[in-house]
Amino acid sequence: MTRIVYYTAATLNGFLADSNHSLDWLFAVDDAEGPDIGAFMDAMGVFVEGSSTYEWVLKAENLLAEPHKWQQYYGAKPTYVFTSRILPVPEGADVRFVSGAVADVLEEIKAAAGELDVWVVGGGDLAGQFLDVGALDELFITLAPAALVSGAPLLPRKVGADRLTLRSASQQGQFAVLNYEVLNPDVFVVPGAGAAGEDAGEPQ
Ligand SMILES: NC(=O)c1ccc[n+]([C@@H]2O[C@H](COP(=O)([O-])OP(=O)(O)OC[C@H]3O[C@@H](n4cnc5c(N)ncnc54)[C@H](OP(=O)(O)O)[C@@H]3O)[C@@H](O)[C@H]2O)c1
């Protein structure tokens, strides 16, 4: 069964990027033995990201000018980008723009993944939108030895130990890798349908 996994690097104090969307703090880590995501990538059939993350990837990898790199990273697997805007697409890339409630596109995203899993790349609020509707199954957080004063948050939601179970904690180079199972009670099906949990979607 397709699982939806939020995998990201973060600072010790829970940021994905600084206030200018920079990942300098991450690239400054000596990652000679850092996380190898090759096997993880192979298990993913679909990538999901918000528009800031998508625009960061386009720019950082110069993908509009060098679209062949997209296939190197993502192959033919589709990427769903949540946005209210019209954004450019690297030539030949399977990028699908969606907008609005996660619940409305959830089945489409899962179907696109086939037998494989879905990687929610980020940002944190988008991962939270999946959590809100009981659709997030797993977290992989690689904590870097860094902290920031402000920036893009890892998971801006109120969520407690009743919904998160630590499955493993390991060291990979300078990163601490935390893997959590997310418990999704049946009542967390779809906010708006009258069945959401009482804290679903409540920002901290
Ligand atoms: N450390 C890491 O490994 C890691 C991983 C992932 C991301 N990042 C970085 O973290 C930062 C995340 O940025 P962010 O917090 O702004 O999050 P984001 O999810 O990348 O982008 C947020 C934007 O996506 C659009 N969006 C989100 N949900 C939507 C919905 N349901 N319907 C329509 N549009 C929706 C909205 O923009 P519009 O509607 O205006 O387009 C929203 O402002 C980026 O700099 C990224 O590069 C780092």
PDB file of C-alpha atoms and ligand atoms in Angstrom:
ATOM      1  CA  MET A   1       0.000   0.000   0.000  1.00  0.00           C
ATOM      2  CA  THR A   2       1.288   3.438  -0.892  1.00  0.00           C
ATOM      3  CA  ARG A   3       2.700   5.337   2.071  1.00  0.00           C
ATOM      4  CA  ILE A   4       3.215   9.073   2.281  1.00  0.00           C
ATOM      5  CA  VAL A   5       6.567  10.014   3.749  1.00  0.00           C
ATOM      6  CA  TYR A   6       7.920  13.405   4.750  1.00  0.00           C
ATOM      7  CA  TYR A   7      11.704  13.219   4.429  1.00  0.00           C
ATOM      8  CA  THR A   8      13.777  16.295   5.037  1.00  0.00           C
ATOM      9  CA  ALA A   9      16.877  17.723   6.596  1.00  0.00           C
ATOM     10  CA  ALA A  10      16.365  20.247   9.348  1.00  0.00           C
ATOM     11  CA  THR A  11      18.296  22.286  11.837  1.00  0.00           C
ATOM     12  CA  LEU A  12      18.415  21.152  15.446  1.00  0.00           C
ATOM     13  CA  ASN A  13      15.779  23.740  16.254  1.00  0.00           C
ATOM     14  CA  GLY A  14      13.403  22.809  13.488  1.00  0.00           C
ATOM     15  CA  PHE A  15      14.018  24.904  10.397  1.00  0.00           C
ATOM     16  CA  LEU A  16      14.190  23.729   6.771  1.00  0.00           C
ATOM     17  CA  ALA A  17      15.772  26.872   5.395  1.00  0.00           C
ATOM     18  CA  ASP A  18      16.682  30.307   6.636  1.00  0.00           C
ATOM     19  CA  SER A  19      14.476  33.341   6.093  1.00  0.00           C
ATOM     20  CA  ASN A  20      15.971  33.866   2.637  1.00  0.00           C
ATOM     21  CA  HIS A  21      15.318  30.227   1.617  1.00  0.00           C
ATOM     22  CA  SER A  22      19.030  29.517   1.915  1.00  0.00           C
ATOM     23  CA  LEU A  23      20.382  26.047   2.754  1.00  0.00           C
ATOM     24  CA  ASP A  24      23.909  27.295   3.441  1.00  0.00           C
ATOM     25  CA  TRP A  25      23.688  25.890   6.971  1.00  0.00           C
ATOM     26  CA  LEU A  26      23.073  22.433   5.450  1.00  0.00           C
ATOM     27  CA  PHE A  27      25.758  22.530   2.800  1.00  0.00           C
ATOM     28  CA  ALA A  28      28.257  23.659   5.438  1.00  0.00           C
ATOM     29  CA  VAL A  29      27.950  20.257   7.151  1.00  0.00           C
ATOM     30  CA  ASP A  30      30.744  17.813   6.415  1.00  0.00           C
ATOM     31  CA  ASP A  31      28.532  15.239   4.741  1.00  0.00           C
ATOM     32  CA  ALA A  32      31.205  12.802   3.590  1.00  0.00           C
ATOM     33  CA  GLU A  33      29.226  10.127   5.447  1.00  0.00           C
ATOM     34  CA  GLY A  34      25.886  11.898   5.265  1.00  0.00           C
ATOM     35  CA  PRO A  35      22.555  10.353   4.415  1.00  0.00           C
ATOM     36  CA  ASP A  36      22.521   8.284   1.233  1.00  0.00           C
ATOM     37  CA  ILE A  37      19.016   8.623  -0.148  1.00  0.00           C
ATOM     38  CA  GLY A  38      19.479   6.398  -3.199  1.00  0.00           C
ATOM     39  CA  ALA A  39      17.461   3.485  -1.803  1.00  0.00           C
ATOM     40  CA  PHE A  40      14.854   5.877  -0.447  1.00  0.00           C
ATOM     41  CA  MET A  41      14.490   7.534  -3.863  1.00  0.00           C
ATOM     42  CA  ASP A  42      14.013   4.129  -5.520  1.00  0.00           C
ATOM     43  CA  ALA A  43      11.049   3.451  -3.230  1.00  0.00           C
ATOM     44  CA  MET A  44       9.312   6.717  -4.182  1.00  0.00           C
ATOM     45  CA  GLY A  45       6.895   6.938  -7.103  1.00  0.00           C
ATOM     46  CA  VAL A  46       5.830  10.552  -6.733  1.00  0.00           C
ATOM     47  CA  PHE A  47       7.346  13.722  -5.300  1.00  0.00           C
ATOM     48  CA  VAL A  48       5.206  16.407  -3.697  1.00  0.00           C
ATOM     49  CA  GLU A  49       6.354  19.905  -2.855  1.00  0.00           C
ATOM     50  CA  GLY A  50       5.217  23.453  -2.285  1.00  0.00           C
ATOM     51  CA  SER A  51       6.098  26.214  -4.689  1.00  0.00           C
ATOM     52  CA  SER A  52       8.977  27.677  -2.626  1.00  0.00           C
ATOM     53  CA  THR A  53      10.706  24.317  -2.588  1.00  0.00           C
ATOM     54  CA  TYR A  54      10.075  23.789  -6.303  1.00  0.00           C
ATOM     55  CA  GLU A  55      11.404  27.250  -7.184  1.00  0.00           C
ATOM     56  CA  TRP A  56      14.442  26.673  -4.991  1.00  0.00           C
ATOM     57  CA  VAL A  57      15.228  23.403  -6.790  1.00  0.00           C
ATOM     58  CA  LEU A  58      14.776  24.997 -10.232  1.00  0.00           C
ATOM     59  CA  LYS A  59      17.160  27.793  -9.361  1.00  0.00           C
ATOM     60  CA  ALA A  60      19.742  25.844  -7.368  1.00  0.00           C
ATOM     61  CA  GLU A  61      20.141  23.219 -10.080  1.00  0.00           C
ATOM     62  CA  ASN A  62      19.632  25.611 -13.019  1.00  0.00           C
ATOM     63  CA  LEU A  63      16.985  23.214 -14.306  1.00  0.00           C
ATOM     64  CA  LEU A  64      15.254  25.540 -16.741  1.00  0.00           C
ATOM     65  CA  ALA A  65      18.511  26.043 -18.646  1.00  0.00           C
ATOM     66  CA  GLU A  66      19.693  22.458 -18.114  1.00  0.00           C
ATOM     67  CA  PRO A  67      16.475  20.405 -18.180  1.00  0.00           C
ATOM     68  CA  HIS A  68      18.283  17.103 -18.778  1.00  0.00           C
ATOM     69  CA  LYS A  69      19.313  17.230 -15.109  1.00  0.00           C
ATOM     70  CA  TRP A  70      15.677  16.842 -14.090  1.00  0.00           C
ATOM     71  CA  GLN A  71      15.606  13.307 -15.542  1.00  0.00           C
ATOM     72  CA  GLN A  72      18.857  12.501 -13.734  1.00  0.00           C
ATOM     73  CA  TYR A  73      17.261  13.385 -10.409  1.00  0.00           C
ATOM     74  CA  TYR A  74      13.632  12.368 -10.875  1.00  0.00           C
ATOM     75  CA  GLY A  75      13.542  10.126 -13.943  1.00  0.00           C
ATOM     76  CA  ALA A  76      10.033   9.891 -15.343  1.00  0.00           C
ATOM     77  CA  LYS A  77       8.400  10.027 -11.916  1.00  0.00           C
ATOM     78  CA  PRO A  78       5.852  12.829 -11.535  1.00  0.00           C
ATOM     79  CA  THR A  79       6.266  15.783  -9.205  1.00  0.00           C
ATOM     80  CA  TYR A  80       3.138  17.426  -7.818  1.00  0.00           C
ATOM     81  CA  VAL A  81       3.665  21.099  -6.991  1.00  0.00           C
ATOM     82  CA  PHE A  82       1.133  22.868  -4.792  1.00  0.00           C
ATOM     83  CA  THR A  83       0.768  26.447  -5.964  1.00  0.00           C
ATOM     84  CA  SER A  84      -1.793  29.107  -6.779  1.00  0.00           C
ATOM     85  CA  ARG A  85       0.514  30.497  -9.475  1.00  0.00           C
ATOM     86  CA  ILE A  86       1.659  29.557 -12.960  1.00  0.00           C
ATOM     87  CA  LEU A  87       5.280  28.438 -12.737  1.00  0.00           C
ATOM     88  CA  PRO A  88       7.792  27.357 -15.378  1.00  0.00           C
ATOM     89  CA  VAL A  89       8.555  23.687 -16.037  1.00  0.00           C
ATOM     90  CA  PRO A  90      11.877  22.241 -17.250  1.00  0.00           C
ATOM     91  CA  GLU A  91      11.460  20.802 -20.738  1.00  0.00           C
ATOM     92  CA  GLY A  92      10.377  17.164 -20.577  1.00  0.00           C
ATOM     93  CA  ALA A  93       9.739  17.162 -16.807  1.00  0.00           C
ATOM     94  CA  ASP A  94       6.548  15.578 -15.498  1.00  0.00           C
ATOM     95  CA  VAL A  95       5.444  18.416 -13.207  1.00  0.00           C
ATOM     96  CA  ARG A  96       1.788  18.612 -12.226  1.00  0.00           C
ATOM     97  CA  PHE A  97       0.462  21.775 -10.579  1.00  0.00           C
ATOM     98  CA  VAL A  98      -2.283  21.429  -8.009  1.00  0.00           C
ATOM     99  CA  SER A  99      -3.965  23.864  -5.672  1.00  0.00           C
ATOM    100  CA  GLY A 100      -6.259  23.860  -2.692  1.00  0.00           C
ATOM    101  CA  ALA A 101      -7.183  21.086  -0.288  1.00  0.00           C
ATOM    102  CA  VAL A 102      -4.840  18.095  -0.075  1.00  0.00           C
ATOM    103  CA  ALA A 103      -7.865  15.843   0.343  1.00  0.00           C
ATOM    104  CA  ASP A 104      -9.063  16.790  -3.147  1.00  0.00           C
ATOM    105  CA  VAL A 105      -5.911  15.484  -4.860  1.00  0.00           C
ATOM    106  CA  LEU A 106      -4.857  12.776  -2.435  1.00  0.00           C
ATOM    107  CA  GLU A 107      -6.266   9.845  -4.383  1.00  0.00           C
ATOM    108  CA  GLU A 108      -4.794  11.169  -7.643  1.00  0.00           C
ATOM    109  CA  ILE A 109      -1.343  11.490  -6.042  1.00  0.00           C
ATOM    110  CA  LYS A 110      -1.502   8.006  -4.542  1.00  0.00           C
ATOM    111  CA  ALA A 111      -2.677   6.511  -7.817  1.00  0.00           C
ATOM    112  CA  ALA A 112       0.221   8.198  -9.633  1.00  0.00           C
ATOM    113  CA  ALA A 113       2.642   6.490  -7.235  1.00  0.00           C
ATOM    114  CA  GLY A 114       1.327   3.047  -8.173  1.00  0.00           C
ATOM    115  CA  GLU A 115       2.910   0.432  -5.922  1.00  0.00           C
ATOM    116  CA  LEU A 116       5.553   2.891  -4.733  1.00  0.00           C
ATOM    117  CA  ASP A 117       5.471   5.548  -2.009  1.00  0.00           C
ATOM    118  CA  VAL A 118       5.011   9.320  -2.044  1.00  0.00           C
ATOM    119  CA  TRP A 119       7.755  11.678  -0.886  1.00  0.00           C
ATOM    120  CA  VAL A 120       6.529  14.945   0.583  1.00  0.00           C
ATOM    121  CA  VAL A 121       9.687  16.962   0.058  1.00  0.00           C
ATOM    122  CA  GLY A 122       8.450  20.058   1.869  1.00  0.00           C
ATOM    123  CA  GLY A 123       7.889  22.646   3.048  1.00  0.00           C
ATOM    124  CA  GLY A 124       6.723  22.039   6.549  1.00  0.00           C
ATOM    125  CA  ASP A 125       3.262  23.513   6.215  1.00  0.00           C
ATOM    126  CA  LEU A 126       2.522  21.336   3.196  1.00  0.00           C
ATOM    127  CA  ALA A 127       3.595  18.279   5.204  1.00  0.00           C
ATOM    128  CA  GLY A 128       1.258  19.620   7.888  1.00  0.00           C
ATOM    129  CA  GLN A 129      -1.582  19.779   5.384  1.00  0.00           C
ATOM    130  CA  PHE A 130      -1.114  16.047   4.735  1.00  0.00           C
ATOM    131  CA  LEU A 131      -0.956  15.436   8.497  1.00  0.00           C
ATOM    132  CA  ASP A 132      -4.172  17.434   8.980  1.00  0.00           C
ATOM    133  CA  VAL A 133      -6.122  15.022   6.806  1.00  0.00           C
ATOM    134  CA  GLY A 134      -4.556  11.905   8.293  1.00  0.00           C
ATOM    135  CA  ALA A 135      -2.570  11.201   5.144  1.00  0.00           C
ATOM    136  CA  LEU A 136       1.005  11.413   6.431  1.00  0.00           C
ATOM    137  CA  ASP A 137       2.364   7.984   7.362  1.00  0.00           C
ATOM    138  CA  GLU A 138       6.000   8.512   8.215  1.00  0.00           C
ATOM    139  CA  LEU A 139       8.631  11.132   9.014  1.00  0.00           C
ATOM    140  CA  PHE A 140      12.353  10.889   8.234  1.00  0.00           C
ATOM    141  CA  ILE A 141      14.115  13.874   9.748  1.00  0.00           C
ATOM    142  CA  THR A 142      17.860  14.241   9.345  1.00  0.00           C
ATOM    143  CA  LEU A 143      18.975  16.741  11.956  1.00  0.00           C
ATOM    144  CA  ALA A 144      22.041  18.742  11.011  1.00  0.00           C
ATOM    145  CA  PRO A 145      24.456  20.170  13.585  1.00  0.00           C
ATOM    146  CA  ALA A 146      23.151  23.682  13.057  1.00  0.00           C
ATOM    147  CA  ALA A 147      20.558  26.090  14.414  1.00  0.00           C
ATOM    148  CA  LEU A 148      18.920  29.176  12.967  1.00  0.00           C
ATOM    149  CA  VAL A 149      17.157  32.130  14.537  1.00  0.00           C
ATOM    150  CA  SER A 150      14.308  32.034  12.036  1.00  0.00           C
ATOM    151  CA  GLY A 151      13.282  30.498   8.746  1.00  0.00           C
ATOM    152  CA  ALA A 152      10.968  27.963   7.132  1.00  0.00           C
ATOM    153  CA  PRO A 153       9.545  25.690   9.841  1.00  0.00           C
ATOM    154  CA  LEU A 154       9.924  21.895   9.863  1.00  0.00           C
ATOM    155  CA  LEU A 155       6.341  21.091  10.862  1.00  0.00           C
ATOM    156  CA  PRO A 156       4.240  24.025  12.066  1.00  0.00           C
ATOM    157  CA  ARG A 157       1.548  21.947  13.703  1.00  0.00           C
ATOM    158  CA  LYS A 158       0.531  20.908  17.198  1.00  0.00           C
ATOM    159  CA  VAL A 159       1.158  17.171  17.219  1.00  0.00           C
ATOM    160  CA  GLY A 160       1.871  14.974  20.218  1.00  0.00           C
ATOM    161  CA  ALA A 161       3.121  11.561  21.227  1.00  0.00           C
ATOM    162  CA  ASP A 162      -0.341  10.135  20.667  1.00  0.00           C
ATOM    163  CA  ARG A 163       0.324  10.481  16.934  1.00  0.00           C
ATOM    164  CA  LEU A 164       4.089   9.946  16.672  1.00  0.00           C
ATOM    165  CA  THR A 165       6.069   6.806  17.471  1.00  0.00           C
ATOM    166  CA  LEU A 166       9.862   6.805  17.180  1.00  0.00           C
ATOM    167  CA  ARG A 167      10.870   3.790  15.087  1.00  0.00           C
ATOM    168  CA  SER A 168      14.594   4.434  14.873  1.00  0.00           C
ATOM    169  CA  ALA A 169      17.303   6.950  15.629  1.00  0.00           C
ATOM    170  CA  SER A 170      20.683   6.579  14.022  1.00  0.00           C
ATOM    171  CA  GLN A 171      23.818   8.497  13.189  1.00  0.00           C
ATOM    172  CA  GLN A 172      24.823   9.079   9.583  1.00  0.00           C
ATOM    173  CA  GLY A 173      27.955  11.178   9.467  1.00  0.00           C
ATOM    174  CA  GLN A 174      27.139  14.427  11.217  1.00  0.00           C
ATOM    175  CA  PHE A 175      23.392  13.868  10.909  1.00  0.00           C
ATOM    176  CA  ALA A 176      21.021  12.347  13.469  1.00  0.00           C
ATOM    177  CA  VAL A 177      18.362  10.474  11.506  1.00  0.00           C
ATOM    178  CA  LEU A 178      14.992  10.160  13.215  1.00  0.00           C
ATOM    179  CA  ASN A 179      12.255   7.960  11.774  1.00  0.00           C
ATOM    180  CA  TYR A 180       8.723   8.306  13.140  1.00  0.00           C
ATOM    181  CA  GLU A 181       5.566   6.382  12.360  1.00  0.00           C
ATOM    182  CA  VAL A 182       2.537   8.678  12.241  1.00  0.00           C
ATOM    183  CA  LEU A 183      -0.666   7.369  13.744  1.00  0.00           C
ATOM    184  CA  ASN A 184      -3.704   8.424  11.746  1.00  0.00           C
ATOM    185  CA  PRO A 185      -6.912   7.571  13.563  1.00  0.00           C
ATOM    186  CA  ASP A 186      -9.919   7.102  11.324  1.00  0.00           C
ATOM    187  CA  VAL A 187     -11.428  10.317  12.655  1.00  0.00           C
ATOM    188  CA  PHE A 188      -8.710  12.293  10.862  1.00  0.00           C
ATOM    189  CA  VAL A 189     -10.125  11.595   7.449  1.00  0.00           C
ATOM    190  CA  VAL A 190     -11.065  14.953   5.956  1.00  0.00           C
ATOM    191  CA  PRO A 191     -11.415  18.303   7.736  1.00  0.00           C
ATOM    192  CA  GLY A 192     -14.621  19.919   6.579  1.00  0.00           C
ATOM    193  CA  ALA A 193     -16.407  16.597   6.402  1.00  0.00           C
ATOM    194  CA  GLY A 194     -17.039  16.829  10.139  1.00  0.00           C
ATOM    195  CA  ALA A 195     -14.653  14.063  11.131  1.00  0.00           C
ATOM    196  CA  ALA A 196     -11.339  15.828  11.781  1.00  0.00           C
ATOM    197  CA  GLY A 197      -9.524  15.466  15.099  1.00  0.00           C
ATOM    198  CA  GLU A 198      -9.919  18.421  17.418  1.00  0.00           C
ATOM    199  CA  ASP A 199      -6.341  19.654  16.986  1.00  0.00           C
ATOM    200  CA  ALA A 200      -6.053  18.986  13.274  1.00  0.00           C
ATOM    201  CA  GLY A 201      -4.509  21.874  11.445  1.00  0.00           C
ATOM    202  CA  GLU A 202      -4.045  24.039  14.519  1.00  0.00           C
ATOM    203  CA  PRO A 203      -0.855  26.048  14.024  1.00  0.00           C
ATOM    204  CA  GLN A 204       1.479  26.451  16.975  1.00  0.00           C
TER     205      GLN A 204
HETATM  206  N1  LIG B   1      16.141  21.247   4.498  1.00  0.00           N
HETATM  207  C1  LIG B   1      15.624  20.578   3.494  1.00  0.00           C
HETATM  208  O1  LIG B   1      16.012  19.428   3.202  1.00  0.00           O
HETATM  209  C2  LIG B   1      14.469  21.183   2.755  1.00  0.00           C
HETATM  210  C3  LIG B   1      13.449  20.375   2.249  1.00  0.00           C
HETATM  211  C4  LIG B   1      12.374  20.972   1.611  1.00  0.00           C
HETATM  212  C5  LIG B   1      12.333  22.344   1.462  1.00  0.00           C
HETATM  213  N2  LIG B   1      13.344  23.093   1.931  1.00  0.00           N
HETATM  214  C6  LIG B   1      13.307  24.568   1.827  1.00  0.00           C
HETATM  215  O2  LIG B   1      12.396  25.028   2.812  1.00  0.00           O
HETATM  216  C7  LIG B   1      11.689  26.151   2.315  1.00  0.00           C
HETATM  217  C8  LIG B   1      10.207  25.841   2.382  1.00  0.00           C
HETATM  218  O3  LIG B   1       9.498  26.949   1.980  1.00  0.00           O
HETATM  219  P1  LIG B   1       7.997  27.212   2.458  1.00  0.00           P
HETATM  220  O4  LIG B   1       7.925  27.101   3.932  1.00  0.00           O
HETATM  221  O5  LIG B   1       7.577  28.481   1.784  1.00  0.00           O
HETATM  222  O6  LIG B   1       7.153  25.969   1.905  1.00  0.00           O
HETATM  223  P2  LIG B   1       6.760  25.382   0.470  1.00  0.00           P
HETATM  224  O7  LIG B   1       5.766  24.312   0.777  1.00  0.00           O
HETATM  225  O8  LIG B   1       7.942  24.983  -0.314  1.00  0.00           O
HETATM  226  O9  LIG B   1       6.038  26.580  -0.307  1.00  0.00           O
HETATM  227  C9  LIG B   1       4.904  27.196   0.246  1.00  0.00           C
HETATM  228  C10 LIG B   1       4.048  27.753  -0.875  1.00  0.00           C
HETATM  229  O10 LIG B   1       3.453  26.695  -1.637  1.00  0.00           O
HETATM  230  C11 LIG B   1       2.156  27.088  -2.064  1.00  0.00           C
HETATM  231  N3  LIG B   1       1.180  26.186  -1.440  1.00  0.00           N
HETATM  232  C12 LIG B   1       1.329  25.435  -0.310  1.00  0.00           C
HETATM  233  N4  LIG B   1       0.218  24.730  -0.065  1.00  0.00           N
HETATM  234  C13 LIG B   1      -0.657  25.028  -1.039  1.00  0.00           C
HETATM  235  C14 LIG B   1      -1.973  24.606  -1.326  1.00  0.00           C
HETATM  236  N5  LIG B   1      -2.639  23.716  -0.567  1.00  0.00           N
HETATM  237  N6  LIG B   1      -2.571  25.100  -2.444  1.00  0.00           N
HETATM  238  C15 LIG B   1      -1.933  25.986  -3.247  1.00  0.00           C
HETATM  239  N7  LIG B   1      -0.672  26.417  -3.016  1.00  0.00           N
HETATM  240  C16 LIG B   1      -0.046  25.951  -1.919  1.00  0.00           C
HETATM  241  C17 LIG B   1       1.958  28.540  -1.598  1.00  0.00           C
HETATM  242  O11 LIG B   1       2.541  29.425  -2.561  1.00  0.00           O
HETATM  243  P3  LIG B   1       1.870  29.994  -3.922  1.00  0.00           P
HETATM  244  O12 LIG B   1       0.415  29.606  -3.935  1.00  0.00           O
HETATM  245  O13 LIG B   1       2.100  31.453  -3.866  1.00  0.00           O
HETATM  246  O14 LIG B   1       2.653  29.360  -5.036  1.00  0.00           O
HETATM  247  C18 LIG B   1       2.876  28.582  -0.383  1.00  0.00           C
HETATM  248  O15 LIG B   1       3.272  29.878  -0.033  1.00  0.00           O
HETATM  249  C19 LIG B   1      12.196  26.391   0.894  1.00  0.00           C
HETATM  250  O16 LIG B   1      13.221  27.352   0.913  1.00  0.00           O
HETATM  251  C20 LIG B   1      12.793  25.054   0.491  1.00  0.00           C
HETATM  252  O17 LIG B   1      13.804  25.176  -0.483  1.00  0.00           O
HETATM  253  C21 LIG B   1      14.410  22.549   2.596  1.00  0.00           C
END
